[in-house]
Amino acid sequence: MKLTEKVSDYMQFRQSVDGFLNRHFNDVCTLTCYRSRTSACCSKDGIITFFADTVVNALHATPAQLDHLETVLGRVNGGNRCVYLGSDGCIWTVRPVVCAMFLCDRAMNAVFSDEPGVNLGYRSTLMHLNLSPGLLRVKKLAGLK
């Protein structure tokens, strides 16, 4: 079995997440981050990118896309924006999972106030990072939800 076949369930999950985000958050996020080319969520030195993210991206990217990503990583990021944010959005072919699962407070407030039913929650075994007991305890001690 090829490695691309082994990650097919994960890719279906990611397509589901992207579909949800496109339906509910596209307008807010496009205006807030992409058009302004700013991003509250990350910078090259602040983003958590797992080895698995890199492998999945490499499996689905073209050599030219990987070369572009490597070139961008060699640049100094002197601004308040994600180094991976290009003119058409994220330059990763398959965004890192923490990026895909991140929603800033501004976006959540905008979407959930208009569509409260969207905030009913979603559970997946692939969300272990977001639901880890250690992270939940740290958030509780910090007074966060």
PDB file of C-alpha atoms in Angstrom:
ATOM      1  CA  MET A   1       0.000   0.000   0.000  1.00  0.00           C
ATOM      2  CA  LYS A   2       1.338   3.428  -0.975  1.00  0.00           C
ATOM      3  CA  LEU A   3       1.767   6.115   1.644  1.00  0.00           C
ATOM      4  CA  THR A   4      -0.772   8.351  -0.125  1.00  0.00           C
ATOM      5  CA  GLU A   5      -3.344   5.570   0.289  1.00  0.00           C
ATOM      6  CA  LYS A   6      -2.513   5.235   3.984  1.00  0.00           C
ATOM      7  CA  VAL A   7      -3.347   8.893   4.603  1.00  0.00           C
ATOM      8  CA  SER A   8      -6.595   8.828   2.614  1.00  0.00           C
ATOM      9  CA  ASP A   9      -8.832   8.754   5.730  1.00  0.00           C
ATOM     10  CA  TYR A  10      -6.937  11.720   7.114  1.00  0.00           C
ATOM     11  CA  MET A  11      -7.310  13.581   3.823  1.00  0.00           C
ATOM     12  CA  GLN A  12     -11.076  12.949   3.873  1.00  0.00           C
ATOM     13  CA  PHE A  13     -11.173  14.435   7.381  1.00  0.00           C
ATOM     14  CA  ARG A  14      -9.182  17.461   6.189  1.00  0.00           C
ATOM     15  CA  GLN A  15     -11.510  17.938   3.215  1.00  0.00           C
ATOM     16  CA  SER A  16     -14.458  17.864   5.615  1.00  0.00           C
ATOM     17  CA  VAL A  17     -12.803  20.498   7.827  1.00  0.00           C
ATOM     18  CA  ASP A  18     -11.979  22.669   4.808  1.00  0.00           C
ATOM     19  CA  GLY A  19     -15.561  22.372   3.551  1.00  0.00           C
ATOM     20  CA  PHE A  20     -16.905  23.503   6.930  1.00  0.00           C
ATOM     21  CA  LEU A  21     -14.480  26.426   7.077  1.00  0.00           C
ATOM     22  CA  ASN A  22     -15.229  27.470   3.496  1.00  0.00           C
ATOM     23  CA  ARG A  23     -18.989  27.402   4.131  1.00  0.00           C
ATOM     24  CA  HIS A  24     -18.958  29.290   7.408  1.00  0.00           C
ATOM     25  CA  PHE A  25     -15.702  31.240   7.765  1.00  0.00           C
ATOM     26  CA  ASN A  26     -14.482  32.047   4.255  1.00  0.00           C
ATOM     27  CA  ASP A  27     -15.870  35.591   4.087  1.00  0.00           C
ATOM     28  CA  VAL A  28     -14.689  36.596   7.569  1.00  0.00           C
ATOM     29  CA  CYS A  29     -11.227  35.052   7.239  1.00  0.00           C
ATOM     30  CA  THR A  30     -10.678  36.343   3.703  1.00  0.00           C
ATOM     31  CA  LEU A  31     -11.365  39.890   4.839  1.00  0.00           C
ATOM     32  CA  THR A  32      -9.532  39.658   8.168  1.00  0.00           C
ATOM     33  CA  CYS A  33      -6.388  37.793   7.110  1.00  0.00           C
ATOM     34  CA  TYR A  34      -5.956  37.283   3.396  1.00  0.00           C
ATOM     35  CA  ARG A  35      -6.906  40.690   1.990  1.00  0.00           C
ATOM     36  CA  SER A  36      -5.087  42.582   4.727  1.00  0.00           C
ATOM     37  CA  ARG A  37      -2.218  40.049   4.562  1.00  0.00           C
ATOM     38  CA  THR A  38      -2.106  40.008   8.348  1.00  0.00           C
ATOM     39  CA  SER A  39      -2.715  37.073  10.584  1.00  0.00           C
ATOM     40  CA  ALA A  40      -3.158  36.822  14.319  1.00  0.00           C
ATOM     41  CA  CYS A  41      -2.568  33.117  14.384  1.00  0.00           C
ATOM     42  CA  CYS A  42       1.020  32.516  13.437  1.00  0.00           C
ATOM     43  CA  SER A  43       4.455  33.449  12.255  1.00  0.00           C
ATOM     44  CA  LYS A  44       7.243  31.255  10.933  1.00  0.00           C
ATOM     45  CA  ASP A  45       8.830  30.989  14.357  1.00  0.00           C
ATOM     46  CA  GLY A  46       5.546  30.708  16.253  1.00  0.00           C
ATOM     47  CA  ILE A  47       3.598  28.100  14.302  1.00  0.00           C
ATOM     48  CA  ILE A  48       3.622  24.491  15.441  1.00  0.00           C
ATOM     49  CA  THR A  49       4.285  22.334  12.404  1.00  0.00           C
ATOM     50  CA  PHE A  50       4.441  18.618  12.986  1.00  0.00           C
ATOM     51  CA  PHE A  51       6.615  16.259  10.964  1.00  0.00           C
ATOM     52  CA  ALA A  52       3.411  14.559   9.802  1.00  0.00           C
ATOM     53  CA  ASP A  53       2.205  17.900   8.373  1.00  0.00           C
ATOM     54  CA  THR A  54       5.370  18.105   6.307  1.00  0.00           C
ATOM     55  CA  VAL A  55       5.029  14.520   5.069  1.00  0.00           C
ATOM     56  CA  VAL A  56       1.357  14.943   4.103  1.00  0.00           C
ATOM     57  CA  ASN A  57       2.149  18.211   2.339  1.00  0.00           C
ATOM     58  CA  ALA A  58       5.070  16.643   0.457  1.00  0.00           C
ATOM     59  CA  LEU A  59       2.854  13.757  -0.670  1.00  0.00           C
ATOM     60  CA  HIS A  60       0.337  16.145  -2.226  1.00  0.00           C
ATOM     61  CA  ALA A  61       2.498  19.048  -3.444  1.00  0.00           C
ATOM     62  CA  THR A  62       4.355  19.428  -6.705  1.00  0.00           C
ATOM     63  CA  PRO A  63       8.134  19.893  -6.680  1.00  0.00           C
ATOM     64  CA  ALA A  64       7.597  23.556  -7.648  1.00  0.00           C
ATOM     65  CA  GLN A  65       5.248  24.082  -4.688  1.00  0.00           C
ATOM     66  CA  LEU A  66       7.785  22.518  -2.334  1.00  0.00           C
ATOM     67  CA  ASP A  67      10.568  24.688  -3.781  1.00  0.00           C
ATOM     68  CA  HIS A  68       8.428  27.801  -3.246  1.00  0.00           C
ATOM     69  CA  LEU A  69       7.746  26.793   0.363  1.00  0.00           C
ATOM     70  CA  GLU A  70      11.463  26.282   0.977  1.00  0.00           C
ATOM     71  CA  THR A  71      12.270  29.683  -0.549  1.00  0.00           C
ATOM     72  CA  VAL A  72       9.720  31.421   1.683  1.00  0.00           C
ATOM     73  CA  LEU A  73      11.115  29.705   4.776  1.00  0.00           C
ATOM     74  CA  GLY A  74      14.531  31.159   3.996  1.00  0.00           C
ATOM     75  CA  ARG A  75      13.239  34.733   4.146  1.00  0.00           C
ATOM     76  CA  VAL A  76      13.094  36.944   7.216  1.00  0.00           C
ATOM     77  CA  ASN A  77       9.520  37.489   8.374  1.00  0.00           C
ATOM     78  CA  GLY A  78       9.543  41.101   9.484  1.00  0.00           C
ATOM     79  CA  GLY A  79       5.807  41.606   9.719  1.00  0.00           C
ATOM     80  CA  ASN A  80       2.732  40.718  11.698  1.00  0.00           C
ATOM     81  CA  ARG A  81       1.573  38.045   9.315  1.00  0.00           C
ATOM     82  CA  CYS A  82       1.971  34.390   8.669  1.00  0.00           C
ATOM     83  CA  VAL A  83       5.040  33.680   6.563  1.00  0.00           C
ATOM     84  CA  TYR A  84       2.998  31.043   4.702  1.00  0.00           C
ATOM     85  CA  LEU A  85       0.283  33.519   3.697  1.00  0.00           C
ATOM     86  CA  GLY A  86       0.524  34.287  -0.012  1.00  0.00           C
ATOM     87  CA  SER A  87      -1.673  36.338  -2.325  1.00  0.00           C
ATOM     88  CA  ASP A  88      -4.034  33.377  -2.806  1.00  0.00           C
ATOM     89  CA  GLY A  89      -4.033  32.189   0.812  1.00  0.00           C
ATOM     90  CA  CYS A  90      -1.856  29.548   2.421  1.00  0.00           C
ATOM     91  CA  ILE A  91       1.042  28.385   0.249  1.00  0.00           C
ATOM     92  CA  TRP A  92       1.015  24.901   1.780  1.00  0.00           C
ATOM     93  CA  THR A  93      -0.795  22.412  -0.434  1.00  0.00           C
ATOM     94  CA  VAL A  94      -2.203  20.805   2.719  1.00  0.00           C
ATOM     95  CA  ARG A  95      -2.097  23.343   5.550  1.00  0.00           C
ATOM     96  CA  PRO A  96      -0.639  22.265   8.898  1.00  0.00           C
ATOM     97  CA  VAL A  97      -3.383  20.787  11.077  1.00  0.00           C
ATOM     98  CA  VAL A  98      -3.041  23.470  13.762  1.00  0.00           C
ATOM     99  CA  CYS A  99      -3.697  26.114  11.108  1.00  0.00           C
ATOM    100  CA  ALA A 100      -6.707  24.249   9.765  1.00  0.00           C
ATOM    101  CA  MET A 101      -8.152  23.880  13.269  1.00  0.00           C
ATOM    102  CA  PHE A 102      -7.393  27.436  14.416  1.00  0.00           C
ATOM    103  CA  LEU A 103     -10.134  30.060  14.474  1.00  0.00           C
ATOM    104  CA  CYS A 104      -9.471  33.441  16.029  1.00  0.00           C
ATOM    105  CA  ASP A 105     -11.952  34.924  18.500  1.00  0.00           C
ATOM    106  CA  ARG A 106     -12.967  37.607  16.012  1.00  0.00           C
ATOM    107  CA  ALA A 107     -13.947  35.039  13.375  1.00  0.00           C
ATOM    108  CA  MET A 108     -15.735  32.781  15.857  1.00  0.00           C
ATOM    109  CA  ASN A 109     -17.706  35.684  17.329  1.00  0.00           C
ATOM    110  CA  ALA A 110     -18.744  36.878  13.874  1.00  0.00           C
ATOM    111  CA  VAL A 111     -19.868  33.466  12.622  1.00  0.00           C
ATOM    112  CA  PHE A 112     -21.348  32.020  15.803  1.00  0.00           C
ATOM    113  CA  SER A 113     -23.371  35.149  16.575  1.00  0.00           C
ATOM    114  CA  ASP A 114     -24.991  34.905  13.121  1.00  0.00           C
ATOM    115  CA  GLU A 115     -25.266  31.104  13.100  1.00  0.00           C
ATOM    116  CA  PRO A 116     -25.290  29.784  16.705  1.00  0.00           C
ATOM    117  CA  GLY A 117     -26.091  26.238  15.560  1.00  0.00           C
ATOM    118  CA  VAL A 118     -22.730  26.042  13.816  1.00  0.00           C
ATOM    119  CA  ASN A 119     -21.055  26.063  17.249  1.00  0.00           C
ATOM    120  CA  LEU A 120     -22.551  22.751  18.342  1.00  0.00           C
ATOM    121  CA  GLY A 121     -19.125  21.189  18.208  1.00  0.00           C
ATOM    122  CA  TYR A 122     -17.359  18.501  16.296  1.00  0.00           C
ATOM    123  CA  ARG A 123     -15.403  15.591  17.692  1.00  0.00           C
ATOM    124  CA  SER A 124     -12.846  13.479  15.934  1.00  0.00           C
ATOM    125  CA  THR A 125     -10.054  11.209  17.095  1.00  0.00           C
ATOM    126  CA  LEU A 126      -7.818  13.354  14.884  1.00  0.00           C
ATOM    127  CA  MET A 127      -8.343  16.315  17.227  1.00  0.00           C
ATOM    128  CA  HIS A 128      -6.255  14.813  20.047  1.00  0.00           C
ATOM    129  CA  LEU A 129      -3.989  17.874  20.269  1.00  0.00           C
ATOM    130  CA  ASN A 130      -6.916  20.229  20.867  1.00  0.00           C
ATOM    131  CA  LEU A 131      -8.479  17.898  23.438  1.00  0.00           C
ATOM    132  CA  SER A 132      -5.423  16.708  25.344  1.00  0.00           C
ATOM    133  CA  PRO A 133      -5.922  16.622  29.131  1.00  0.00           C
ATOM    134  CA  GLY A 134      -2.770  18.704  29.619  1.00  0.00           C
ATOM    135  CA  LEU A 135      -3.928  21.457  27.281  1.00  0.00           C
ATOM    136  CA  LEU A 136      -7.422  21.459  28.778  1.00  0.00           C
ATOM    137  CA  ARG A 137      -5.951  21.781  32.291  1.00  0.00           C
ATOM    138  CA  VAL A 138      -3.674  24.669  31.260  1.00  0.00           C
ATOM    139  CA  LYS A 139      -6.629  26.439  29.648  1.00  0.00           C
ATOM    140  CA  LYS A 140      -8.772  25.900  32.752  1.00  0.00           C
ATOM    141  CA  LEU A 141      -6.056  27.258  35.056  1.00  0.00           C
ATOM    142  CA  ALA A 142      -5.686  30.272  32.762  1.00  0.00           C
ATOM    143  CA  GLY A 143      -9.417  30.913  32.937  1.00  0.00           C
ATOM    144  CA  LEU A 144      -9.993  30.047  29.281  1.00  0.00           C
ATOM    145  CA  LYS A 145     -12.807  27.922  27.889  1.00  0.00           C
TER     146      LYS A 145
END
